[in-house]
Short mmCIF file of N, CA, C and O in Angstrom, two decimals:
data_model
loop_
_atom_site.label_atom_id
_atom_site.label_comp_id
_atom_site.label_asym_id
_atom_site.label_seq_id
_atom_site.Cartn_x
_atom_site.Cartn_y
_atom_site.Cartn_z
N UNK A 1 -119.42 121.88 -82.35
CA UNK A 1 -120.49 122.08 -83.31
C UNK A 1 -120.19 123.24 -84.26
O UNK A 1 -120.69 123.39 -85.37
N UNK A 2 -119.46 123.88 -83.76
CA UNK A 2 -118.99 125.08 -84.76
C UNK A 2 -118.06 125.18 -85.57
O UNK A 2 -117.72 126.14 -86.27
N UNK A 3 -117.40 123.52 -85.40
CA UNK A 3 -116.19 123.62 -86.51
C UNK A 3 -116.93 123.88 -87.74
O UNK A 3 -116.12 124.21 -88.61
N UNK A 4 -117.84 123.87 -88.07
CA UNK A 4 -118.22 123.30 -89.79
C UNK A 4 -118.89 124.45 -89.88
O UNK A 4 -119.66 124.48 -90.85
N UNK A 5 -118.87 125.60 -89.09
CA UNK A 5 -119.31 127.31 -89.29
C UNK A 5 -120.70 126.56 -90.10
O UNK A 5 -121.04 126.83 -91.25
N UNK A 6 -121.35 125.64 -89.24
CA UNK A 6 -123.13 125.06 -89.26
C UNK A 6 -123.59 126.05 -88.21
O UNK A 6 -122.91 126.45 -87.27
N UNK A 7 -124.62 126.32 -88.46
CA UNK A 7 -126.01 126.79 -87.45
C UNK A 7 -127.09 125.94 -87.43
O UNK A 7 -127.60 125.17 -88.24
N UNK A 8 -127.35 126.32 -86.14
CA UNK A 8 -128.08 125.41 -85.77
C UNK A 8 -129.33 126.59 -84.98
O UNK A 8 -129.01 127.76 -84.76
N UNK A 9 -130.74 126.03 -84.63
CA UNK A 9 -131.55 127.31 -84.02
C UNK A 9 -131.44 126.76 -82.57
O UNK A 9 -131.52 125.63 -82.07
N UNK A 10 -131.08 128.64 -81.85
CA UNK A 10 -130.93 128.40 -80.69
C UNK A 10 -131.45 128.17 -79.55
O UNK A 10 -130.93 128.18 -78.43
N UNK A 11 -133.15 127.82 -80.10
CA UNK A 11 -133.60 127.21 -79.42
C UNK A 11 -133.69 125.35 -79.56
O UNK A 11 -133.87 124.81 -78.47
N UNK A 12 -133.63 124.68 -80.39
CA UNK A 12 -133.00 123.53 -80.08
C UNK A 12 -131.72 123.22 -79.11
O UNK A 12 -131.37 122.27 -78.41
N UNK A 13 -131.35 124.11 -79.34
CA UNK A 13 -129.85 124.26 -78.47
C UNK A 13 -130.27 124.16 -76.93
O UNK A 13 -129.92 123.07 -76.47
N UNK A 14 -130.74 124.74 -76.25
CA UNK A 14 -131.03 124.98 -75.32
C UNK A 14 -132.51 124.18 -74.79
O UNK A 14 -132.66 123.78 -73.64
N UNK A 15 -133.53 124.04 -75.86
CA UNK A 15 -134.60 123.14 -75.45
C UNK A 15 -133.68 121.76 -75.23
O UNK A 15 -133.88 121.18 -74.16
N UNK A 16 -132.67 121.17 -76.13
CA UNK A 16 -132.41 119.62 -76.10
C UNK A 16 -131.82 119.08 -75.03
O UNK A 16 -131.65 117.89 -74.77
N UNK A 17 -131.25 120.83 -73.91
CA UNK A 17 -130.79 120.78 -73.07
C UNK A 17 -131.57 120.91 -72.24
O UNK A 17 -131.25 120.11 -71.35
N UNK A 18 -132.57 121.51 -71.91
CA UNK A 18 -133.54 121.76 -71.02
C UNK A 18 -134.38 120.13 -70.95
O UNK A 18 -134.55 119.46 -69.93
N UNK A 19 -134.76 119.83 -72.19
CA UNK A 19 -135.23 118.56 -72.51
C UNK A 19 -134.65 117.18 -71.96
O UNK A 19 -135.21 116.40 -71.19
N UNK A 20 -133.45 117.06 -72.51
CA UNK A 20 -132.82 116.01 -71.66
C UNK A 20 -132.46 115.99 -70.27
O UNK A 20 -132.39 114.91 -69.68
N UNK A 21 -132.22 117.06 -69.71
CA UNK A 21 -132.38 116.99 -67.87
C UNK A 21 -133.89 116.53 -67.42
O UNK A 21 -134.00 115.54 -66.70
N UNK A 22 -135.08 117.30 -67.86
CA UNK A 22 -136.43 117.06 -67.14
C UNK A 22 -136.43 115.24 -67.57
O UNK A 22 -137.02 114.50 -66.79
N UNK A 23 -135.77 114.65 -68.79
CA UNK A 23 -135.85 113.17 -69.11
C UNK A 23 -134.94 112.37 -67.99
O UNK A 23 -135.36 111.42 -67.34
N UNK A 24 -134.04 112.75 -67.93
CA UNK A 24 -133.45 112.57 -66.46
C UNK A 24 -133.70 112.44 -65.34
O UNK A 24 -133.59 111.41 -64.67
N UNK A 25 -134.04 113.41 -65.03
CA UNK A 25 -134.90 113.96 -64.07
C UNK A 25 -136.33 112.48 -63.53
O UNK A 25 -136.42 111.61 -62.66
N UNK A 26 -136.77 112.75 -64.14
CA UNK A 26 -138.01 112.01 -64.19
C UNK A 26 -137.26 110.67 -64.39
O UNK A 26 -136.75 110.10 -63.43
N UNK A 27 -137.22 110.30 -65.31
CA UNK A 27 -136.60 109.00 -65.51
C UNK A 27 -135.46 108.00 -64.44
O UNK A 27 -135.18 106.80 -64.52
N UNK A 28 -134.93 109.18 -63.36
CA UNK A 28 -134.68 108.39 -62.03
C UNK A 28 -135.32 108.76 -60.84
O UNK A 28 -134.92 108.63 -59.68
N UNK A 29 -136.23 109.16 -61.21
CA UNK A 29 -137.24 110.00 -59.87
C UNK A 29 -136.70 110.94 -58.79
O UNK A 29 -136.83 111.17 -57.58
N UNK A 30 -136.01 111.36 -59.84
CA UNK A 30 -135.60 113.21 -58.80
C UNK A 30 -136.44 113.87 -58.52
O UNK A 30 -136.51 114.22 -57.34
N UNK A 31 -137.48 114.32 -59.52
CA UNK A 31 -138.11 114.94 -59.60
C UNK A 31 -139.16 114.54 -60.68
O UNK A 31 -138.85 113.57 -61.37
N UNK A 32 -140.27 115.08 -60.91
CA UNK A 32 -141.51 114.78 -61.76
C UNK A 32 -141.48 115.26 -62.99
O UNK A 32 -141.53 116.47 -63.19
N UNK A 33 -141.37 114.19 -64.17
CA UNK A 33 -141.05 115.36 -65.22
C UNK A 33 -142.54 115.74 -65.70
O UNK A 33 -142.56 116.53 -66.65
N UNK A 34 -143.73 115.34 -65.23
CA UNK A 34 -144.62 115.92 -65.14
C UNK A 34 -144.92 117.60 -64.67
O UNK A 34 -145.06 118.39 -65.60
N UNK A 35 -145.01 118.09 -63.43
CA UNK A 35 -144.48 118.34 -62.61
C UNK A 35 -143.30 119.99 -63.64
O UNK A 35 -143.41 121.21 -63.67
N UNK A 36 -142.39 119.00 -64.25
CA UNK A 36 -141.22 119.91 -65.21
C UNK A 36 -142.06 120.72 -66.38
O UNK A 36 -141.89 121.89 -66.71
N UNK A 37 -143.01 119.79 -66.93
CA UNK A 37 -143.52 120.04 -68.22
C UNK A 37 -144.41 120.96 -67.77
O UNK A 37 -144.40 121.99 -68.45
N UNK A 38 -145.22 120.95 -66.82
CA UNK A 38 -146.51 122.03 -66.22
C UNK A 38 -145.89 123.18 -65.80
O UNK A 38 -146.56 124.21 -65.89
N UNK A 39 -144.99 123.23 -65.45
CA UNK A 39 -144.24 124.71 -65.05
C UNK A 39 -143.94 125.25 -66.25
O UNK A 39 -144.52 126.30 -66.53
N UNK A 40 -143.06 124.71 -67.18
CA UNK A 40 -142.61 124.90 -68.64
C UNK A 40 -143.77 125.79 -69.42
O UNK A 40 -143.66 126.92 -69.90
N UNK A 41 -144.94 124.90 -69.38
CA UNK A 41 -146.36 125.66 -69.94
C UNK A 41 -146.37 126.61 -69.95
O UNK A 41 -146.18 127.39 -70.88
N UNK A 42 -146.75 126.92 -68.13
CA UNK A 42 -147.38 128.36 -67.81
C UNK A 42 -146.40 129.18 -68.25
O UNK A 42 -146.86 130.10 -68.94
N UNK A 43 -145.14 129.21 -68.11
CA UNK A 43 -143.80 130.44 -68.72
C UNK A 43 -144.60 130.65 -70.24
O UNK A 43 -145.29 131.62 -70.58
N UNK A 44 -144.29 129.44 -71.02
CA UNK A 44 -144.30 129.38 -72.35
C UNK A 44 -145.52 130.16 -73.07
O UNK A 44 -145.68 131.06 -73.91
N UNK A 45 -146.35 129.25 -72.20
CA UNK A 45 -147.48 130.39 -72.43
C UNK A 45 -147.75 131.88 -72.84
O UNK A 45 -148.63 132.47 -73.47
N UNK A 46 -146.65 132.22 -72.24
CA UNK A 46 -146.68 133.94 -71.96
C UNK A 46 -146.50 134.46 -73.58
O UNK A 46 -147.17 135.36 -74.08
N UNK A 47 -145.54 133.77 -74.23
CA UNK A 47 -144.64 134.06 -75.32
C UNK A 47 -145.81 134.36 -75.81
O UNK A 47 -146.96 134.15 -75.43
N UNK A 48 -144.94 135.36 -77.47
CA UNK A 48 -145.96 135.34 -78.38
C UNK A 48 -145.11 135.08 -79.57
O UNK A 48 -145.76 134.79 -80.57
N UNK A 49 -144.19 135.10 -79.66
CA UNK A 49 -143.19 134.85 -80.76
C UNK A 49 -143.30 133.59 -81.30
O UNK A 49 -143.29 132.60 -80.57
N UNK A 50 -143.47 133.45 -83.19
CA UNK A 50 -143.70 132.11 -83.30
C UNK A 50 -142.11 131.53 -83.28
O UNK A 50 -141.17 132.30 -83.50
N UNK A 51 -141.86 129.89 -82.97
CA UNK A 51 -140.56 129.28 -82.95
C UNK A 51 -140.17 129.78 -83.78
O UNK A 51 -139.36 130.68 -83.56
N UNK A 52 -140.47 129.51 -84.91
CA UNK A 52 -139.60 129.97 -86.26
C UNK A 52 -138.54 130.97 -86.12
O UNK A 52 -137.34 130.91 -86.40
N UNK A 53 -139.43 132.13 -85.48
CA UNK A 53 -138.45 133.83 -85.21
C UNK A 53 -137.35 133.70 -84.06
O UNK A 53 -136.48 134.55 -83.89
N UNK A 54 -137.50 132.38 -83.17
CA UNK A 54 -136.20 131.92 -82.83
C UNK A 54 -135.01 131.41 -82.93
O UNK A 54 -134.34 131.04 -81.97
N UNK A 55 -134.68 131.35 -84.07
CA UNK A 55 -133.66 130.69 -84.60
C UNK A 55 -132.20 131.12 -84.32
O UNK A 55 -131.34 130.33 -83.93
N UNK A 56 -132.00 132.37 -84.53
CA UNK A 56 -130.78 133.15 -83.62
C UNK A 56 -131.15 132.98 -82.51
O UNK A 56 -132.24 132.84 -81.96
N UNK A 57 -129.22 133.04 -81.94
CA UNK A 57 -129.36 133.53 -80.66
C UNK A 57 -129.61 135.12 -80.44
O UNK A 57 -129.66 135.39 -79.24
N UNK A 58 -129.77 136.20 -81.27
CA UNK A 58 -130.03 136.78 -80.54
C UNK A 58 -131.52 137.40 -80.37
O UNK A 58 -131.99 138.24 -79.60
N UNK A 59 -132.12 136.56 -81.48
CA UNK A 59 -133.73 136.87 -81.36
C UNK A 59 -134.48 136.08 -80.27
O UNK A 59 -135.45 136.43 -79.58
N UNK A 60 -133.55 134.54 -80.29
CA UNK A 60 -134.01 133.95 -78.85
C UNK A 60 -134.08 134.06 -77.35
O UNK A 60 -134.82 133.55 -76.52
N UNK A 61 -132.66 135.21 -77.24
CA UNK A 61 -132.68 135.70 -76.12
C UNK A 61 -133.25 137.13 -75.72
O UNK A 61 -133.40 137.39 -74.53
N UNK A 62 -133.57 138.06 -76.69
CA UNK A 62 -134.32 139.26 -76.87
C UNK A 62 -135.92 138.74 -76.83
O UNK A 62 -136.77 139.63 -76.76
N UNK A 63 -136.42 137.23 -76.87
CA UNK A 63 -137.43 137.40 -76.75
C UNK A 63 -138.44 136.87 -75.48
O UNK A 63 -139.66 136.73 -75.42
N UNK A 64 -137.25 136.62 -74.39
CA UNK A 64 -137.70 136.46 -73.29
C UNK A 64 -137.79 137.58 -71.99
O UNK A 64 -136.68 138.10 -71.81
N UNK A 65 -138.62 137.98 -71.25
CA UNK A 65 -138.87 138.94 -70.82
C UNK A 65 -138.75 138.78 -69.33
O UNK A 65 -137.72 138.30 -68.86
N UNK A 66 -139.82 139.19 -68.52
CA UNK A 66 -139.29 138.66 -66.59
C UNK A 66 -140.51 138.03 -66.65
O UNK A 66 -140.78 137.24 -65.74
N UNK A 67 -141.32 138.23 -67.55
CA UNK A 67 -143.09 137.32 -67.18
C UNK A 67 -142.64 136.09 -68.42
O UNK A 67 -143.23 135.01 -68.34
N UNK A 68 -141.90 136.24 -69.24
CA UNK A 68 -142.46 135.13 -70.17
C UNK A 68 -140.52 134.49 -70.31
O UNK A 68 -139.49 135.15 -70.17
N UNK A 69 -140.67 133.23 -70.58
CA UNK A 69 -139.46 132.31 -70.71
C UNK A 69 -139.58 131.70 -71.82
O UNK A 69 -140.48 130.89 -72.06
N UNK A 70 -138.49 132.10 -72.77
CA UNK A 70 -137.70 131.42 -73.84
C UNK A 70 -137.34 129.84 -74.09
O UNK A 70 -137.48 128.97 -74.94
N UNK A 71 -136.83 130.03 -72.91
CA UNK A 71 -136.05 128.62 -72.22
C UNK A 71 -137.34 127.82 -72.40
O UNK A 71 -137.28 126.93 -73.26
N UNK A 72 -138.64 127.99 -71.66
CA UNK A 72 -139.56 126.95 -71.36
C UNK A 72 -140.20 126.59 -72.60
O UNK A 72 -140.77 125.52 -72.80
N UNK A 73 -140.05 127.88 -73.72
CA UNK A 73 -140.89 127.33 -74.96
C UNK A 73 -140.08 126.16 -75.53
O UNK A 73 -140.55 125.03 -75.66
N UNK A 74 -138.64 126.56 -75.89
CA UNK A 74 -137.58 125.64 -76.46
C UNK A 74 -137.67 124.38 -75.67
O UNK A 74 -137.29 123.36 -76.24
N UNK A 75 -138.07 124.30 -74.54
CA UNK A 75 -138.53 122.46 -74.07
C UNK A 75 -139.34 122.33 -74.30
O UNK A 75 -139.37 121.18 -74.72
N UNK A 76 -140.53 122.86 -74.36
CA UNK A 76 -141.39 122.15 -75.44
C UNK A 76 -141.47 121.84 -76.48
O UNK A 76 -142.05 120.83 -76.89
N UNK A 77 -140.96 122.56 -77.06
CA UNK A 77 -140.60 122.75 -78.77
C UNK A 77 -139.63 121.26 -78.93
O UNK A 77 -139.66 120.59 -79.96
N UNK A 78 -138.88 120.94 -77.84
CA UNK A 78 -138.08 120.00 -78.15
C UNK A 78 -139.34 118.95 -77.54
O UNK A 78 -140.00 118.34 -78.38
N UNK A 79 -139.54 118.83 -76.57
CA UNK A 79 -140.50 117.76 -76.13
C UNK A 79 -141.53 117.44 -77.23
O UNK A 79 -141.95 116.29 -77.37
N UNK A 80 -141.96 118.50 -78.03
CA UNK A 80 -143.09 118.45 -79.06
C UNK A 80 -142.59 117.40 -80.37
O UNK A 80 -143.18 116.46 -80.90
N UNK A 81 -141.40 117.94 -80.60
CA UNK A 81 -140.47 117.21 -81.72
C UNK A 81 -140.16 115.56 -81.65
O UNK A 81 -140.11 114.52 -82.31
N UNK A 82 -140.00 116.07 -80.48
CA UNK A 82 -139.76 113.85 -79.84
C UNK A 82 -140.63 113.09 -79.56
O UNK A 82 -140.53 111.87 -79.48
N UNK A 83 -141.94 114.00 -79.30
CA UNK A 83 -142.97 113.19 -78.43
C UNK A 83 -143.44 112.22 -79.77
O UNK A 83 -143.69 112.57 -80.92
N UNK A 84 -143.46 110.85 -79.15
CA UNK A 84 -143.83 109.51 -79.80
C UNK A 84 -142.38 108.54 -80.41
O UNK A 84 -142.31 107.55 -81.14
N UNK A 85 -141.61 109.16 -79.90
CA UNK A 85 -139.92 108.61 -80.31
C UNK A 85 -140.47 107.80 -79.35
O UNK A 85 -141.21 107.98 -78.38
N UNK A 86 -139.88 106.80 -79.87
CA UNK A 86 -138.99 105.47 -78.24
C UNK A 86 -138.16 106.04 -77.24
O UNK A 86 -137.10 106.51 -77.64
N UNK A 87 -138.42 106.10 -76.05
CA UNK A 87 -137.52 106.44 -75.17
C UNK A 87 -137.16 108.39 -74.94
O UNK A 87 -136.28 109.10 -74.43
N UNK A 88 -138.48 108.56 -75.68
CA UNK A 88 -138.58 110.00 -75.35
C UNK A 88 -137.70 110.43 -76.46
O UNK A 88 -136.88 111.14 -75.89
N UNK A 89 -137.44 110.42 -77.52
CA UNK A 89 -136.56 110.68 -78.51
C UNK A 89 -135.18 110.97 -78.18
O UNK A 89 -134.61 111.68 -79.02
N UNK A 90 -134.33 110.52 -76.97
CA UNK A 90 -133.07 110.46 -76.53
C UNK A 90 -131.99 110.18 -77.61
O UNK A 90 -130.96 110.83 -77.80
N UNK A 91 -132.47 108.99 -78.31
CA UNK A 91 -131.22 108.35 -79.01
C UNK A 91 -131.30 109.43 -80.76
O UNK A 91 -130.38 109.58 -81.55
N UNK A 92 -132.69 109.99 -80.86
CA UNK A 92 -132.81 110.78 -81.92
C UNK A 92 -132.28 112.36 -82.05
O UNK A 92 -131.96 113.00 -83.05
N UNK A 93 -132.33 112.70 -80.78
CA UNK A 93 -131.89 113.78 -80.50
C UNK A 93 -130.39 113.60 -80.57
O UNK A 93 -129.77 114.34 -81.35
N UNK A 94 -129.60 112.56 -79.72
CA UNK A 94 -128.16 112.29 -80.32
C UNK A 94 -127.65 112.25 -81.68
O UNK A 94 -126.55 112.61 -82.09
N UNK A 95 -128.77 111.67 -82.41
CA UNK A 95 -128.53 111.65 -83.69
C UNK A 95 -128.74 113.03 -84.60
O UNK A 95 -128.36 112.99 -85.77
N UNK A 96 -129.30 114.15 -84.14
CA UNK A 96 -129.46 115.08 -84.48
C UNK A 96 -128.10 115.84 -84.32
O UNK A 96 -127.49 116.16 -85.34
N UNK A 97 -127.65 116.13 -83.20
CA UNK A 97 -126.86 116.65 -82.52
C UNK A 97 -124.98 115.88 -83.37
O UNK A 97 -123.92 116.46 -83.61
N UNK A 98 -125.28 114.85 -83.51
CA UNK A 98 -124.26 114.26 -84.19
C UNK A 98 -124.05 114.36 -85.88
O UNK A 98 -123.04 114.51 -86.56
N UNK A 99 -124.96 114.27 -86.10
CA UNK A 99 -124.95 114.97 -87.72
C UNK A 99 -124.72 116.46 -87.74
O UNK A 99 -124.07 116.87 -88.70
N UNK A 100 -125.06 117.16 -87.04
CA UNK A 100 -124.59 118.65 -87.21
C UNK A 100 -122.88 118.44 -86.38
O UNK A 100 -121.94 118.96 -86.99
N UNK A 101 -122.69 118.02 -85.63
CA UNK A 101 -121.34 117.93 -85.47
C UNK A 101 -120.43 117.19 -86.58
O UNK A 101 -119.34 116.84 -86.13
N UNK A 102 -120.62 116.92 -87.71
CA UNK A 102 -120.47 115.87 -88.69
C UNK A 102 -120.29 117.43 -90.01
O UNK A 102 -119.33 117.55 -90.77
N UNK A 103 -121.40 118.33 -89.91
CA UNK A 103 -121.02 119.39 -90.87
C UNK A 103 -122.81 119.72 -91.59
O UNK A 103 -123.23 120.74 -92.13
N UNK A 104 -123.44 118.60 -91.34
CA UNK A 104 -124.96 118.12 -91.69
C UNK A 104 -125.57 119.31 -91.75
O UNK A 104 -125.41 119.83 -90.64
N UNK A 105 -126.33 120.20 -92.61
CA UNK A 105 -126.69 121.40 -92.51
C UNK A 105 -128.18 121.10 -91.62
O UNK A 105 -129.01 120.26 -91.96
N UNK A 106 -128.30 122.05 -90.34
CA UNK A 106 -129.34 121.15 -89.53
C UNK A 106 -130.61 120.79 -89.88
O UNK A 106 -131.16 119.91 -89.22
N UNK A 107 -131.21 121.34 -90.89
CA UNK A 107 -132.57 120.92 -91.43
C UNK A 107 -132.43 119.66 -92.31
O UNK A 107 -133.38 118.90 -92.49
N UNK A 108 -131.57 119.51 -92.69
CA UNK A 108 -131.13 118.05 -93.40
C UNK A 108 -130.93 117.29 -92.04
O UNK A 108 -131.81 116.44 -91.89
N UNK A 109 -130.12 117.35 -91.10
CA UNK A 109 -130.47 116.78 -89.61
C UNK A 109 -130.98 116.66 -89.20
O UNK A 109 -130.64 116.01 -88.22
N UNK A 110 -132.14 116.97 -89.23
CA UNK A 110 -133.62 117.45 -88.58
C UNK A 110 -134.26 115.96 -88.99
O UNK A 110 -134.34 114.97 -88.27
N UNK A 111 -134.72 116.14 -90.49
CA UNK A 111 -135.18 115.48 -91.00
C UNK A 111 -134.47 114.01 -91.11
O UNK A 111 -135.11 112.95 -91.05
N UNK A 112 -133.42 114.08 -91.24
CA UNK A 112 -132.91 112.52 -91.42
C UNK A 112 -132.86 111.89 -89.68
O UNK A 112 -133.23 110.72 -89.64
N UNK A 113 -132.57 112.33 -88.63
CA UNK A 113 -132.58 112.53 -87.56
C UNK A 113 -134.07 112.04 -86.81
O UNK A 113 -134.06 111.02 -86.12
N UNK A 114 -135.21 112.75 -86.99
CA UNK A 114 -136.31 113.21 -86.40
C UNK A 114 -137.22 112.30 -87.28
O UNK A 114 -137.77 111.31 -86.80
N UNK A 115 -137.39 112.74 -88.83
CA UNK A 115 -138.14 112.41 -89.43
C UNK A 115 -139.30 113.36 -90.03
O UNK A 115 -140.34 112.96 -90.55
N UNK A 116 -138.83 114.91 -89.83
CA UNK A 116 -139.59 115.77 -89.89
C UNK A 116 -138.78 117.21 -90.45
O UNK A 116 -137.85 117.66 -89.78
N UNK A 117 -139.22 117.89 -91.77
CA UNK A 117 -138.91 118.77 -92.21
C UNK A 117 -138.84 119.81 -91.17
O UNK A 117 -139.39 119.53 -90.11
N UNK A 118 -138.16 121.18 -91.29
CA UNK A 118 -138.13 122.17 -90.51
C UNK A 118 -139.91 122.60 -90.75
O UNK A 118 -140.67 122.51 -89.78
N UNK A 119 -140.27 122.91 -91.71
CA UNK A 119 -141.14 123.31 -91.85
C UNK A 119 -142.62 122.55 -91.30
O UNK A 119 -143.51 123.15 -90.71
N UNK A 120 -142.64 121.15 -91.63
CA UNK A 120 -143.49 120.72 -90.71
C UNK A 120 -143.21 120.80 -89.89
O UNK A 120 -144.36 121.08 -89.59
N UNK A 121 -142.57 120.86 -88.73
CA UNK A 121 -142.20 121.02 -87.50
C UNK A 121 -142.56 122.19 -86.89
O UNK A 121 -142.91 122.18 -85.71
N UNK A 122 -142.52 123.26 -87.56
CA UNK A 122 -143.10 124.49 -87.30
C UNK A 122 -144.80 124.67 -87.19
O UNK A 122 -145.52 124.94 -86.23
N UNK A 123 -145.09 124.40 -88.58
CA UNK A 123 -146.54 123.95 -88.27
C UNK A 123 -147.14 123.37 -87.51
O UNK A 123 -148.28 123.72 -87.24
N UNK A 124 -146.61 122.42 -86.99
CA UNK A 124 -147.26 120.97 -86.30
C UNK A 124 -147.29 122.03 -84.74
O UNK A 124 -148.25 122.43 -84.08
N UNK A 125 -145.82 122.23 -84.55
CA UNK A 125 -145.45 123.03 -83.48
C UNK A 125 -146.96 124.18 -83.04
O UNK A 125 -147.73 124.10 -82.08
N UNK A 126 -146.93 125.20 -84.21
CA UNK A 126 -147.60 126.21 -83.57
C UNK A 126 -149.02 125.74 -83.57
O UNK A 126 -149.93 126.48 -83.19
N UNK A 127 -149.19 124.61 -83.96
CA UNK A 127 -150.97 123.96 -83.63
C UNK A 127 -151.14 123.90 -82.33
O UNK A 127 -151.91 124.53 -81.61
N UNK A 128 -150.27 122.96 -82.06
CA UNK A 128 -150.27 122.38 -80.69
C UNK A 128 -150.23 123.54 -79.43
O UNK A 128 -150.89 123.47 -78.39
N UNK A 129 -149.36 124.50 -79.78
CA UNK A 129 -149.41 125.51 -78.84
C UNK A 129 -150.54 126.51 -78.72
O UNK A 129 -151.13 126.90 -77.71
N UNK A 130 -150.68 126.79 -79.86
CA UNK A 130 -152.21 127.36 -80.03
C UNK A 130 -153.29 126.66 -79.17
O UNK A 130 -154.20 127.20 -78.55
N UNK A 131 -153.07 125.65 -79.23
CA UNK A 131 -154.29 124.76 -78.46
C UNK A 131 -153.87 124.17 -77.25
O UNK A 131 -154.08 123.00 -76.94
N UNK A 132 -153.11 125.25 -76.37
CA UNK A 132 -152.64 125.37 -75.40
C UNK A 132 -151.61 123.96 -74.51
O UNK A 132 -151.56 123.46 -73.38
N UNK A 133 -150.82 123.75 -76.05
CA UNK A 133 -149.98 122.35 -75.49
C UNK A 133 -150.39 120.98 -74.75
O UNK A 133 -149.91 120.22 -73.91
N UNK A 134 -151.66 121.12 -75.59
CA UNK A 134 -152.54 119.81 -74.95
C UNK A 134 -152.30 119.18 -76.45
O UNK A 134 -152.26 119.76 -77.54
N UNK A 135 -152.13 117.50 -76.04
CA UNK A 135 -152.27 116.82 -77.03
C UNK A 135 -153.82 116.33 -77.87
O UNK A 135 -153.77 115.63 -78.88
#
């Protein structure tokens, strides 16, 4: 992903990863990705940082603490982004991930990918969390 000296925010990075295991997960009954997502909450919860100010890695990892998790916001943030894809947005998220490996500057990926500007995504994002990640 770094041949094309692209950035990408490092919490997608790590939510799409966090994201696609709990889809896994659940999806052969290891474990509940119910269950994944309710734990995810309560961490996420803690945060106060909006996504946006995550975009580095090093603001993403400076902004997790021993009470509050980074990690758990970025799966939601990714779960939030996909939720209403087919198939949990699996094949969209590949397609995300493949256009930035391609050179795709990622908000142009985002959007051709997802179907959603960075910026709506942000918005939409901090509604939902505000209103405590209930749909």
């Amino acid at each position: 992903f770094g041949a094309h000296n692209n950035s990408f925010p490092a919490w997608l990075w790590e939510g799409s990863a966090h994201y696609i295991a709990a889809r896994f997960l659940g999806d052969n009954d290891l474990f509940s990705y119910e269950d994944i997502t309710s734990r995810h909450i309560q961490e996420a919860s803690k945060m106060v940082e909006p996504m946006q100010l995550l975009e580095s890695w090093q603001d993403f990892l400076r902004a997790g603490t021993q009470f509050a998790d980074e990690y758990s916001l970025a799966f939601l943030a990714t779960k939030y982004l996909t939720d209403g894809l087919p198939d949990g947005g699996i094949k969209e998220l590949g397609g995300f991930w493949e256009l930035i490996g391609r050179g795709i500057p990622w908000r142009s990926s985002l959007q051709e990918a997802i179907g959603k500007t960075s910026q709506e995504f942000y918005s939409e994002f901090e509604k939902w969390r505000s209103n405590g990640f209930i749909t």
